[in-house]
Coordinates of C-alpha atoms and ligand atoms in Angstrom, one line a residue:
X162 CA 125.7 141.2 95.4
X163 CA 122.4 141.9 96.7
X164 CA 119.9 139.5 96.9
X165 CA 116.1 140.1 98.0
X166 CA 115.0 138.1 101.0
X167 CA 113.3 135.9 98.7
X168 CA 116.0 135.3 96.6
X169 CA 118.5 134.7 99.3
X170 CA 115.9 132.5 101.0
X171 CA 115.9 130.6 97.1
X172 CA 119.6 130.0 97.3
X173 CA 119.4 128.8 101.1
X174 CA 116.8 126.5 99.6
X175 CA 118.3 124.9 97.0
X176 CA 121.4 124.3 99.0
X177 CA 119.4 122.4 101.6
X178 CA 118.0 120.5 98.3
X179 CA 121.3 119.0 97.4
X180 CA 121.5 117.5 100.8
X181 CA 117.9 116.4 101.5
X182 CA 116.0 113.3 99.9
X183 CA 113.7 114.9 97.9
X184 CA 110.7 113.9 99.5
X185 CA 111.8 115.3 103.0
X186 CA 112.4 118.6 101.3
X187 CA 109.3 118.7 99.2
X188 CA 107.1 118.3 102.8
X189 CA 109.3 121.0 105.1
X190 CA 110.7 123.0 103.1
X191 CA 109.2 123.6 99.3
X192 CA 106.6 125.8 101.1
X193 CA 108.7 128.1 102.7
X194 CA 109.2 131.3 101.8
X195 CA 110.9 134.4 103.2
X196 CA 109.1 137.5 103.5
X197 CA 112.1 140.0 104.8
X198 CA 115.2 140.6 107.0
X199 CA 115.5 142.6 109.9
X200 CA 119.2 143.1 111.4
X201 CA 120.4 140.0 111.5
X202 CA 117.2 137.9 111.2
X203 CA 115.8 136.5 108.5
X204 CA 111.8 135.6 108.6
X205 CA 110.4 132.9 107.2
X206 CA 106.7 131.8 106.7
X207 CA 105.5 128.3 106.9
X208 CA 102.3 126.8 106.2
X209 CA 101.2 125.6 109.5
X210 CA 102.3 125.5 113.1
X211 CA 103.4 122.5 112.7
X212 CA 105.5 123.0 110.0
X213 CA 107.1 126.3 111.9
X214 CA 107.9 123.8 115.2
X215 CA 109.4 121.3 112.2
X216 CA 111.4 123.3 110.1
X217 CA 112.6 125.4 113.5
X218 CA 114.1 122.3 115.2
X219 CA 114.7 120.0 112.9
X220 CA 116.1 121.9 109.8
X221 CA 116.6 125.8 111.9
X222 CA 120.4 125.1 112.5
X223 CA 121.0 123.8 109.0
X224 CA 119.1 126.0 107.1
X225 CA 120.8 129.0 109.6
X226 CA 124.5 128.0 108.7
X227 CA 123.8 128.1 105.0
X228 CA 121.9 131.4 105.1
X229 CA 125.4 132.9 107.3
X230 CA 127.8 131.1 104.9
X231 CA 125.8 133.0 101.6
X232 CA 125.8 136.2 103.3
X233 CA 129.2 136.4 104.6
X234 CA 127.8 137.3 108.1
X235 CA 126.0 135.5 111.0
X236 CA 122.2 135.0 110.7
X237 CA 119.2 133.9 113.0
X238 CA 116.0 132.3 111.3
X239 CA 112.7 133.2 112.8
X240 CA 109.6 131.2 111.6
X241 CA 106.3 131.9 111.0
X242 CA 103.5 130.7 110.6
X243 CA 101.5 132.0 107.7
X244 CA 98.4 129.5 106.3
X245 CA 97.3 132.2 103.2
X246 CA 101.0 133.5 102.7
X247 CA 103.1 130.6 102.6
X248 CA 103.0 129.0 98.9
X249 CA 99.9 126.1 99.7
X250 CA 102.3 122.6 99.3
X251 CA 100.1 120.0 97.7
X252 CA 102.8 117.6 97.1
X253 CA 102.3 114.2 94.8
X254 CA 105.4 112.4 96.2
X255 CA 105.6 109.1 98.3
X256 CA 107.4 109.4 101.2
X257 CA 110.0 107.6 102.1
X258 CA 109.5 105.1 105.7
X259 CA 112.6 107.0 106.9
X260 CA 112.6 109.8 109.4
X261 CA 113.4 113.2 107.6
X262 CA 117.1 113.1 107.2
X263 CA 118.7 116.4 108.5
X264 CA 120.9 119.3 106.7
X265 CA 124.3 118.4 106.7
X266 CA 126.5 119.4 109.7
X267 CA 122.9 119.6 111.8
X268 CA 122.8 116.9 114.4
X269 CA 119.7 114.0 113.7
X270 CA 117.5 114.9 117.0
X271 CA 117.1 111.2 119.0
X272 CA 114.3 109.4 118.7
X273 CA 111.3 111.0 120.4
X274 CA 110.1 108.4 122.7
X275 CA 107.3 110.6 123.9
X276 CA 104.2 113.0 122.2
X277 CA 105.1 114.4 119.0
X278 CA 105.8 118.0 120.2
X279 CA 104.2 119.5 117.2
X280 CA 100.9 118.6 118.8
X281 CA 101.0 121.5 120.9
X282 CA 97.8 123.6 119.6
X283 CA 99.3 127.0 120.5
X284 CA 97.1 128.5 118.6
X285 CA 93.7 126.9 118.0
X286 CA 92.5 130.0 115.8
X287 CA 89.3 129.8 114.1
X288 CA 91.1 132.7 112.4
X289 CA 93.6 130.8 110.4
X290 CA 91.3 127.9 110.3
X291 CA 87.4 128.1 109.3
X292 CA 87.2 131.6 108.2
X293 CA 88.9 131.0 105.4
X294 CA 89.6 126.8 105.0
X295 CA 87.0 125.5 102.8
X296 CA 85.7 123.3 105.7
X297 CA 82.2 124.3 106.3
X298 CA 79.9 124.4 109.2
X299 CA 77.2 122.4 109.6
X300 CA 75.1 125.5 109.1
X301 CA 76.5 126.1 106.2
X302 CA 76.1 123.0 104.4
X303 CA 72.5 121.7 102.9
X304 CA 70.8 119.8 105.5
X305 CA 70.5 116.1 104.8
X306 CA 67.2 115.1 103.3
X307 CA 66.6 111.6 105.1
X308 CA 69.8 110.8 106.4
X309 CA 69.5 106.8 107.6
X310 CA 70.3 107.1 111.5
X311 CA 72.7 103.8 110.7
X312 CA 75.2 105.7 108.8
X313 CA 78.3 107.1 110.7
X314 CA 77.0 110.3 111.7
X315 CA 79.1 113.5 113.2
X316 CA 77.0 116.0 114.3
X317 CA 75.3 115.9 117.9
X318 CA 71.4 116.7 116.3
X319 CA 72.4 114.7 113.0
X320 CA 74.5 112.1 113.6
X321 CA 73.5 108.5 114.7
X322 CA 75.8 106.1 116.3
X323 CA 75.1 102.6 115.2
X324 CA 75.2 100.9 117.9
X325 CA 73.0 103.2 119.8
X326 CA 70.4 104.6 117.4
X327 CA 70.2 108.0 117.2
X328 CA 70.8 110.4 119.9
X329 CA 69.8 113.7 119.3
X330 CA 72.5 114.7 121.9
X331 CA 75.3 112.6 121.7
X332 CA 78.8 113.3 121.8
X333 CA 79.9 114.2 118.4
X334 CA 82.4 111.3 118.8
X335 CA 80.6 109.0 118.8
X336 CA 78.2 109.9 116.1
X337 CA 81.3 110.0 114.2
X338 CA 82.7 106.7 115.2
X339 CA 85.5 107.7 117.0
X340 CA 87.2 105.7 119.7
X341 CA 88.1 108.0 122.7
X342 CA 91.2 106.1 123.3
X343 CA 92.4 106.8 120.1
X344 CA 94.0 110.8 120.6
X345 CA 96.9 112.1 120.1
X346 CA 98.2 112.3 123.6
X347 CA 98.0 108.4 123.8
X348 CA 100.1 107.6 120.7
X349 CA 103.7 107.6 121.4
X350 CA 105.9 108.7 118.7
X351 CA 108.9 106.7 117.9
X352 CA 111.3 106.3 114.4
X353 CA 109.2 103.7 113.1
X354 CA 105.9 106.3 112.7
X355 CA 107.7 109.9 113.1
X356 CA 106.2 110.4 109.4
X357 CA 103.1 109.8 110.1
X358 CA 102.3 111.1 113.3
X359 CA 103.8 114.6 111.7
X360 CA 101.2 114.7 108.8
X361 CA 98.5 114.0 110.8
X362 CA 99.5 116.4 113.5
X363 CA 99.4 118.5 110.2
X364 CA 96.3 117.7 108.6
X365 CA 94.6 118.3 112.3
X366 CA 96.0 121.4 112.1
X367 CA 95.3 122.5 108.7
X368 CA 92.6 120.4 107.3
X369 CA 92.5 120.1 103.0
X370 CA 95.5 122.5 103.0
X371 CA 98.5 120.5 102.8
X372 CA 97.8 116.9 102.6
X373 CA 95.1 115.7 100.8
X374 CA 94.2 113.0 100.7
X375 CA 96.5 111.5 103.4
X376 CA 97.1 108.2 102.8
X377 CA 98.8 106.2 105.5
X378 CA 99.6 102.3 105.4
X379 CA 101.6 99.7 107.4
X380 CA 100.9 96.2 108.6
X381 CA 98.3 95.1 111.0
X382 CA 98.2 96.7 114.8
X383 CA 100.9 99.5 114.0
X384 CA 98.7 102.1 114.6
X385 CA 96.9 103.8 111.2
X386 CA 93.7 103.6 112.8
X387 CA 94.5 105.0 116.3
X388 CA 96.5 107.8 114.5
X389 CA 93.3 108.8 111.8
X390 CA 90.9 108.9 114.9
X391 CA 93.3 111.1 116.3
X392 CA 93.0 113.6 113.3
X393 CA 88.9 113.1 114.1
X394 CA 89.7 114.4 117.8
X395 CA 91.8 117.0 117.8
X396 CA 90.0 118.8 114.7
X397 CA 86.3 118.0 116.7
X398 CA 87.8 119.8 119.4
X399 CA 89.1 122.7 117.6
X400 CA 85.6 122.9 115.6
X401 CA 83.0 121.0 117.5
X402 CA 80.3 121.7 114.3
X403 CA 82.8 119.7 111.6
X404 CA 81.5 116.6 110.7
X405 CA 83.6 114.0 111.0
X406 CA 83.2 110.1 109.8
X407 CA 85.0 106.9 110.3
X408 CA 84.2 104.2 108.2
X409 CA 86.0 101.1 107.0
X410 CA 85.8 100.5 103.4
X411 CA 84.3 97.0 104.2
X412 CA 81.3 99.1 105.8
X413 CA 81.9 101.3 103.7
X414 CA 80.5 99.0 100.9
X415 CA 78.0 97.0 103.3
X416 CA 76.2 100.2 103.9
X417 CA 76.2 100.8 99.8
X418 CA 75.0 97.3 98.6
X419 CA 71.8 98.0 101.4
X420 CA 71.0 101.3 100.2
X421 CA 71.1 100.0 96.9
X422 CA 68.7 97.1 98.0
X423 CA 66.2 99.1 99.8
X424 CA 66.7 102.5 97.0
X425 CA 68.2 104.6 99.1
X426 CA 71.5 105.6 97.6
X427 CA 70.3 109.2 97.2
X428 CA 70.7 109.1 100.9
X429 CA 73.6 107.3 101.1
X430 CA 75.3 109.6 98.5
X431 CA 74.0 112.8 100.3
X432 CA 75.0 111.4 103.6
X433 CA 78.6 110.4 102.3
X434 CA 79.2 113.6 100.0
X435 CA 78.5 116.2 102.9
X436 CA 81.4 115.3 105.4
X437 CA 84.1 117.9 106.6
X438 CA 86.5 115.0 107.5
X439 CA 85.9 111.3 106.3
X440 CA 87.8 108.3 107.6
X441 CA 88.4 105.9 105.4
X442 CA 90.1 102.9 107.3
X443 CA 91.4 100.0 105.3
X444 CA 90.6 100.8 101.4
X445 CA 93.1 97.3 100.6
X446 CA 89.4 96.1 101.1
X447 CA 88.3 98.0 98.0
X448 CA 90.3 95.1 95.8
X449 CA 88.8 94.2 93.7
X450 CA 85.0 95.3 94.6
X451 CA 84.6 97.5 91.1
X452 CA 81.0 99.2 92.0
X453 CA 82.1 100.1 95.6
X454 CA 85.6 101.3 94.0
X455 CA 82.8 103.1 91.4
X456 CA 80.6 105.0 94.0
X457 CA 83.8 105.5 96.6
X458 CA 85.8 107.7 93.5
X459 CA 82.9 110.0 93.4
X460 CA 82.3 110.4 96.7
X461 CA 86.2 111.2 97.0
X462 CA 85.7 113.6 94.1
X463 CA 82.9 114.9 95.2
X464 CA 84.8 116.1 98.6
X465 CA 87.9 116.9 97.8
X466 CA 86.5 119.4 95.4
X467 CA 84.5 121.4 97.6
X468 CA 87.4 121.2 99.9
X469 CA 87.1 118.5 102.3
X470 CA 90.0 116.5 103.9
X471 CA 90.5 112.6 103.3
X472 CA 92.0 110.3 105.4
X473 CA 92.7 106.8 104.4
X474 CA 94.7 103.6 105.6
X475 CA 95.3 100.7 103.9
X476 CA 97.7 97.6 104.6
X477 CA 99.5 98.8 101.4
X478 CA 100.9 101.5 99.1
X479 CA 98.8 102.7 96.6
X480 CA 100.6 101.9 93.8
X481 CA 100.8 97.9 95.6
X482 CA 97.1 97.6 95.6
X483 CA 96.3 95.8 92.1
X484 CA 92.7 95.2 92.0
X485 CA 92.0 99.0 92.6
X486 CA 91.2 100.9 89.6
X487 CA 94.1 103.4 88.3
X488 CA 92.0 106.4 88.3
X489 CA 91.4 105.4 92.1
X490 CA 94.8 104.9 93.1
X491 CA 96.4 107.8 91.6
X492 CA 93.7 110.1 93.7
X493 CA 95.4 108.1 96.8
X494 CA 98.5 109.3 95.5
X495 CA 97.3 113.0 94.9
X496 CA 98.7 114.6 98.4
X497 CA 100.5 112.5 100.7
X498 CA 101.5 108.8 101.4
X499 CA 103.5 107.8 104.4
X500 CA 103.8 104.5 105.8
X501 CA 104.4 103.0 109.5
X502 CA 106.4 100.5 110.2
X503 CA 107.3 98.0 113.1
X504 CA 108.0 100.0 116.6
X505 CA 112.0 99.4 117.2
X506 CA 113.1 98.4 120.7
X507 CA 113.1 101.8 122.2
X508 CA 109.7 102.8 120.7
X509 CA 107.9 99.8 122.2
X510 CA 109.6 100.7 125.9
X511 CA 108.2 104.0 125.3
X512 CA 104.6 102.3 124.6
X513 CA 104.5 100.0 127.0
X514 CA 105.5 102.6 129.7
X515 CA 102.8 104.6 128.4
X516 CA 100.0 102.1 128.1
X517 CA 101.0 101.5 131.7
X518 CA 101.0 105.1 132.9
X519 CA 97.6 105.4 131.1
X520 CA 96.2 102.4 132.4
X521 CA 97.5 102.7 136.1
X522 CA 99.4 99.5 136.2
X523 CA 102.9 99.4 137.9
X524 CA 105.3 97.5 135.7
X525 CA 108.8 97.9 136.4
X526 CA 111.6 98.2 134.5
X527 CA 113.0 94.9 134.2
X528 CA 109.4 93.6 133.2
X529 CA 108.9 96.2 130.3
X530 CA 112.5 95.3 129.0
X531 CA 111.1 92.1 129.0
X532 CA 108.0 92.4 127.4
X533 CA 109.9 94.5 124.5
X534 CA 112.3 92.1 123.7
X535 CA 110.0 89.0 123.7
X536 CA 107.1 91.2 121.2
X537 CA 108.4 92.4 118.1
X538 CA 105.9 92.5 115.9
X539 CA 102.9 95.1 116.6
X540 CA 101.8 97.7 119.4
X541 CA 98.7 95.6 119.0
X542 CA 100.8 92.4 120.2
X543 CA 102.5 94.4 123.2
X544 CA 99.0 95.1 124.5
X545 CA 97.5 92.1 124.3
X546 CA 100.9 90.9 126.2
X547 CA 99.9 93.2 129.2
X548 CA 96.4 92.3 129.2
X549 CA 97.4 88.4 129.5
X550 CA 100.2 89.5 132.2
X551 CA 97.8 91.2 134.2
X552 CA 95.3 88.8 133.7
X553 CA 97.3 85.9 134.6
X554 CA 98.8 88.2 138.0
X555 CA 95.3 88.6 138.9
X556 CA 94.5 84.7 139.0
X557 CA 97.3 83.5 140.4
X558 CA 97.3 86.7 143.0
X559 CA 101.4 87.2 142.2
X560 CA 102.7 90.3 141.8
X561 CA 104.3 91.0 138.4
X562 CA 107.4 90.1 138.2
X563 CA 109.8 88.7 135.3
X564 CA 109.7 85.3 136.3
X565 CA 105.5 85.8 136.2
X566 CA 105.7 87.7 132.4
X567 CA 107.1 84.4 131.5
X568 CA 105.1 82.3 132.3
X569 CA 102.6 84.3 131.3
X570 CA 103.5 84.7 127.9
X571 CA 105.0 81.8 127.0
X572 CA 102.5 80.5 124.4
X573 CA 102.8 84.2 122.6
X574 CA 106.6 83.9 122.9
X575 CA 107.5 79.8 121.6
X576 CA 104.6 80.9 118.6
X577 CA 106.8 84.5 117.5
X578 CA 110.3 82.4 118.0
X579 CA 110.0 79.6 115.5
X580 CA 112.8 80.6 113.6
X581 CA 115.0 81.9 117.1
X582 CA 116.8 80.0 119.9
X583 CA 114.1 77.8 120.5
X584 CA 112.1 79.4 123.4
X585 CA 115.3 79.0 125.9
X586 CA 116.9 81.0 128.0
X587 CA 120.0 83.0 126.2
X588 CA 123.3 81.7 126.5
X589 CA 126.6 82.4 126.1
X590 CA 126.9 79.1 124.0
X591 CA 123.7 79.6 122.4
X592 CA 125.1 83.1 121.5
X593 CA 127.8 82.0 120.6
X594 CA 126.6 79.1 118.1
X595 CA 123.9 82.0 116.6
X596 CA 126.5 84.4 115.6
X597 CA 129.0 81.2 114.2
X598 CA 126.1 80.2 112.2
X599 CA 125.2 84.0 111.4
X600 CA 128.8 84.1 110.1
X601 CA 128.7 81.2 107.8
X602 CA 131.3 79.0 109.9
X603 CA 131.3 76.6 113.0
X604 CA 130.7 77.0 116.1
X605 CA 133.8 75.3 117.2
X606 CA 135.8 77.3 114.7
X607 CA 135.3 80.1 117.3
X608 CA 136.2 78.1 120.2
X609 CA 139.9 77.2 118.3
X610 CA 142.7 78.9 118.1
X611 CA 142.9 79.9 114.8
X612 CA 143.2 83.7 114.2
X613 CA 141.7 83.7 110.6
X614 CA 140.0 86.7 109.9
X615 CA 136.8 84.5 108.8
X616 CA 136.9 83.1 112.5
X617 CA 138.5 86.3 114.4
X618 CA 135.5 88.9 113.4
X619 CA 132.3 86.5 114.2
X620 CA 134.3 85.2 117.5
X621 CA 134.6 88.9 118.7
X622 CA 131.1 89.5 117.5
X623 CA 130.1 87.0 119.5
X624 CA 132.0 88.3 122.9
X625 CA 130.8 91.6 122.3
X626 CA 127.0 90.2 122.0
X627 CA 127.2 87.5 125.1
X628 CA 128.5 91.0 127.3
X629 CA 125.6 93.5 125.5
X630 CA 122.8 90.9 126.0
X631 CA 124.1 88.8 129.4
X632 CA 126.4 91.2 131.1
X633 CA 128.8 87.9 131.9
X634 CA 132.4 88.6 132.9
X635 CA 135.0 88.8 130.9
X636 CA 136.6 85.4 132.4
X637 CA 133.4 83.9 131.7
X638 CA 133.1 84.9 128.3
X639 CA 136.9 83.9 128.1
X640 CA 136.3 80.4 129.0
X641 CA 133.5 80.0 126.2
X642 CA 136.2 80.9 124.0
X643 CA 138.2 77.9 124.5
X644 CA 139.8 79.8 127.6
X645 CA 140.9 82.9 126.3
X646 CA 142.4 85.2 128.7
X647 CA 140.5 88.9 129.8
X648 CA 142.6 91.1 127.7
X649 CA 142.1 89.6 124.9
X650 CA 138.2 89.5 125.4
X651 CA 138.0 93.3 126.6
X652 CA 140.3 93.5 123.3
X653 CA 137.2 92.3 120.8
X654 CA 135.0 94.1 122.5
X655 CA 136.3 97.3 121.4
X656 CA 137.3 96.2 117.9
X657 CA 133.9 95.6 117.6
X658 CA 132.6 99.0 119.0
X659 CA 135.3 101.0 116.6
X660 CA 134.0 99.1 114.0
X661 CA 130.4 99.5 114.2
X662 CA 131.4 103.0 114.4
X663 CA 133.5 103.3 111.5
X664 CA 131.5 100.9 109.5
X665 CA 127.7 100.7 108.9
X666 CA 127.3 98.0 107.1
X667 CA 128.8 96.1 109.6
X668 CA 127.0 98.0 112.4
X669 CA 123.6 96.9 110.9
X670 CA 124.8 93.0 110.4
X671 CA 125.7 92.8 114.2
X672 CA 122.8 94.9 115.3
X673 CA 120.2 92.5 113.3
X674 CA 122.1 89.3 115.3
X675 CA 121.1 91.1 118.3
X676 CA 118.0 91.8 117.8
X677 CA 117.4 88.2 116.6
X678 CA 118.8 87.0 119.5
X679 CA 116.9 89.4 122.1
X680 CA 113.4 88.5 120.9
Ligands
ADP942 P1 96.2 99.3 112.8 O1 95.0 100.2 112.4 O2 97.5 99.8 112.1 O3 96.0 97.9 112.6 P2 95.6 100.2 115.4 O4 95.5 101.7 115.2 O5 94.3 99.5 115.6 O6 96.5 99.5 114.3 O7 96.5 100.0 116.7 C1 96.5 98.8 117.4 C2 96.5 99.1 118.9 O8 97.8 99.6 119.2 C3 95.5 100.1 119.3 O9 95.0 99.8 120.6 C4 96.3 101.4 119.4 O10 95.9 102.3 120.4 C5 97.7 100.9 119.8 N1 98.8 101.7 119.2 C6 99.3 101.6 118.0 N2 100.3 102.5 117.8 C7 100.5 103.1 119.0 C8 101.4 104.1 119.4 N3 102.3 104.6 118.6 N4 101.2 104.6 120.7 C9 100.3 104.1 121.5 N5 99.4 103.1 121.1 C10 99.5 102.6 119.9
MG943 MG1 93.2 99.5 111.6

């Protein structure tokens, strides 16, 4: 049967469908399209660069196996990248905290512990972008008519940074609030904010074409600020003349109830309604506060209708925040809503070797490992734990060391352990005891003899944790056993391997023991 590229690339697509979450095939791949086949190529068009680097490595193999299978013959894909062509993707779907799954039969990529590799700006084109985006210039735009210098400015003749007054030629950055620590190259990708960092990388990209607004939220010190002045950056650098504005809805409504004091909301309006970019950095703050929610909806209209890209964090979904008016919260809903979430072990390595590297301290190994384990909770909290071990090196004139980190941080470690082994050293015993009680039985129950299976699968557990997290011997861990011999302990230790393998239900009970235990 013959098929036109579109069609076959139709039937590719909706076999992908059946084995993606919806939400990961509505951002990748709803906006594809194929535009023809050459031998044995097929080409594809995606809406931005970033998508192409996406779709190609993380969906390419996939997406390639499906298109061979269909027509009976093997088949390359070759992406594209095609801003006006490929179909514009203004998705209304909340997605999931989960990294895109993968096509079945395609292998899930590891977790990138370094820069997104999307952020690559191979080609910064004022082509694809400002010629045709709605985003105008400066030159463009009507000039401001009495623009208060206190407002978050963005350009260098306009804007005024508050601190400083106004500077007729001051780095657009700062007119514009931005931190200059806050890029892209200094955020570390890792599971926990994959999501994220990809539809920023995108909106950067390709501003008020695929995501708008972009709505990102997560707990405190996870990064949604860092990663929306990152956006500010990387599309100042790409178009120095946008104007770009940070603002957190608290100032956000400070600045509002003054201009209404001293008359002034004309300006405030004109200031607000005339951005390329706004910031919008913890709108949770907009609970309840109905006139600011008021003024803040038709500012947002007023952008996104001449084309303007949003940004905006918040410490929860939209649909979570009930004080914000429905009208209000189904605009934050309108193009894209990702969340960030806790950095996993691995991630917060990958941070704290960075913040090092960036900050040209020497931390080894053992130290980081440390560090990791003992803060769980934020990036925020892992940098605060090098400035107090760095600190407290400097003081005392020690090198850093383990033993150093902690002393150093044992007030931030006894505060985050209240509910874990009490601040001590790890065990075998107190291993032991954690997973018995874990478990539901007694601790001695896994010292006895009995082989129940409500005793044999925690006491295993248990041996397989005390060698993961202490490396003891396998006599040793014998002996806390109630003197069980070495094959019998190398024994549960690969019973419990297979079956975290085999099972995940299992893998994830034993995995959360650990990582109770390792903080
Ligand atoms: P939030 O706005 O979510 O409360 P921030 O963006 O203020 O968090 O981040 C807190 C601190 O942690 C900042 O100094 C930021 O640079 C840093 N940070 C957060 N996430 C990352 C990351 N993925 N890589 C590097 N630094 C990060
Ligand atoms: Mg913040």
């Amino acid at each position: 049967m013959e098929l036109t590229p579109s069609e076959l690339w139709q039937r590719v697509l909706e076999t992908a469908r059946s084995g993606l979450p919806e939400q990961s095939f509505r951002t990748w791949l709803s906006g594809t399209r194929a535009t023809g086949v050459s031998g044995n190529q097929i080409h594809v068009d995606t809406p931005s660069d970033f998508h192409t680097e996406w779709v190609e490595d993380k969906f390419g193999p996939g997406l390639a196996d499906v298109a061979s299978r269909l027509l009976g013959r093997p088949v390359d894909l070759v992406f594209h990248t095609a801003p006006d062509s490929a179909v514009p993707h203004v998705p209304n779907v909340e997605l999931a905290p989960s990294v895109p799954d993968v096509l079945p039969g395609v292998r899930r990529a590891p977790a990138p512990g370094g820069a997104f590799p999307g952020s690559d700006p191979r080609r910064p084109s004022e082509a694809g972008g400002s010629g045709s985006t709605p985003l105008q210039t400066p030159g463009a735009a009507t000039p401001p008519q009495g623009v208060p210098p206190r407002y978050p400015g963005t350009h260098p003749s306009r804007g005024g940074d508050p601190g400083a007054g106004a500077r007729p030629d001051a780095d657009p950055r700062s007119g514009a609030g931005l931190n200059d620590r806050y890029t892209f190259d200094r955020f570390v990708v890792g599971t926990n904010n994959q999501l994220a960092a990809a539809a920023s990388h995108a909106v950067a990209e390709t501003p008020a074409r695929i995501y708008n607004p972009l709505f990102i939220y997560g707990g405190v010190g996870l990064g949604k600020t860092h990663l929306m002045h990152a956006v500010g950056h990387e599309i100042l650098n790409r178009h120095p003349n946008r104007r770009v504005a940070y603002v957190s809805a608290e100032r956000f409504m400070n600045e509002l109830v003054n201009a209404i004091q001293t008359g002034t909301t004309g300006a405030f309006r004109r200031h607000y309604r005339q951005i390329d970019l706004l910031l919008v950095d913890d709108v949770h703050f907009l609970v309840r506060k109905e006139s600011t929610q008021e003024e803040f909806f038709h500012t947002f209209n007023t952008l996104y209708d001449a084309g303007k890209q949003i940004i905006l964090t918040s410490d929860r979904a939209p649909k979570d925040l009930p004080g914000v008016e429905e009208r209000l919260v189904s605009r934050f809903e309108w193009g894209l809503v990702v969340d960030i979430k806790p950095p996993d072990y691995e991630t917060r390595v990958a941070i704290l070797r960075k913040k090092a590297e960036d900050d040209g301290v020497a931390l080894d190994d053992e130290v980081i490992d440390f560090i990791a384990r003992s803060c769980t909770s934020s990036v925020r909290e892992l940098e605060g734990a090098i400035i107090k071990l760095l600190a407290y090196s400097s003081l005392r004139r020690e090198e850093v060391t383990v033993e150093l980190a902690k002393a150093a941080l044992k007030g931030m470690l006894r505060s985050e352990r209240a509910d874990g082994p009490s601040g001590e050293r790890l065990t075998p015993e107190s291993i032991r005891d954690i997973v018995a009680q874990a478990w539901g039985v007694r601790p001695e129950g896994l010292q006895s003899r009995r082989r129940t299976r409500d005793l044999t699968v925690p006491r295993q557990v248990a041996m397989y944790l005390i060698k993961e997290l202490l490396d003891e011997s396998l006599v040793a861990i014998g002996r806390v056993f109630g003197g069980r011999d070495h094959s019998t302990v190398i024994h549960s230790i690969r019973k419990v391997e297979d079956d975290m393998r085999q099972n995940e239900g299992f893998a994830d009970r034993v995995r959360e023991v650990r990582e109770r235990l390792a903080r």
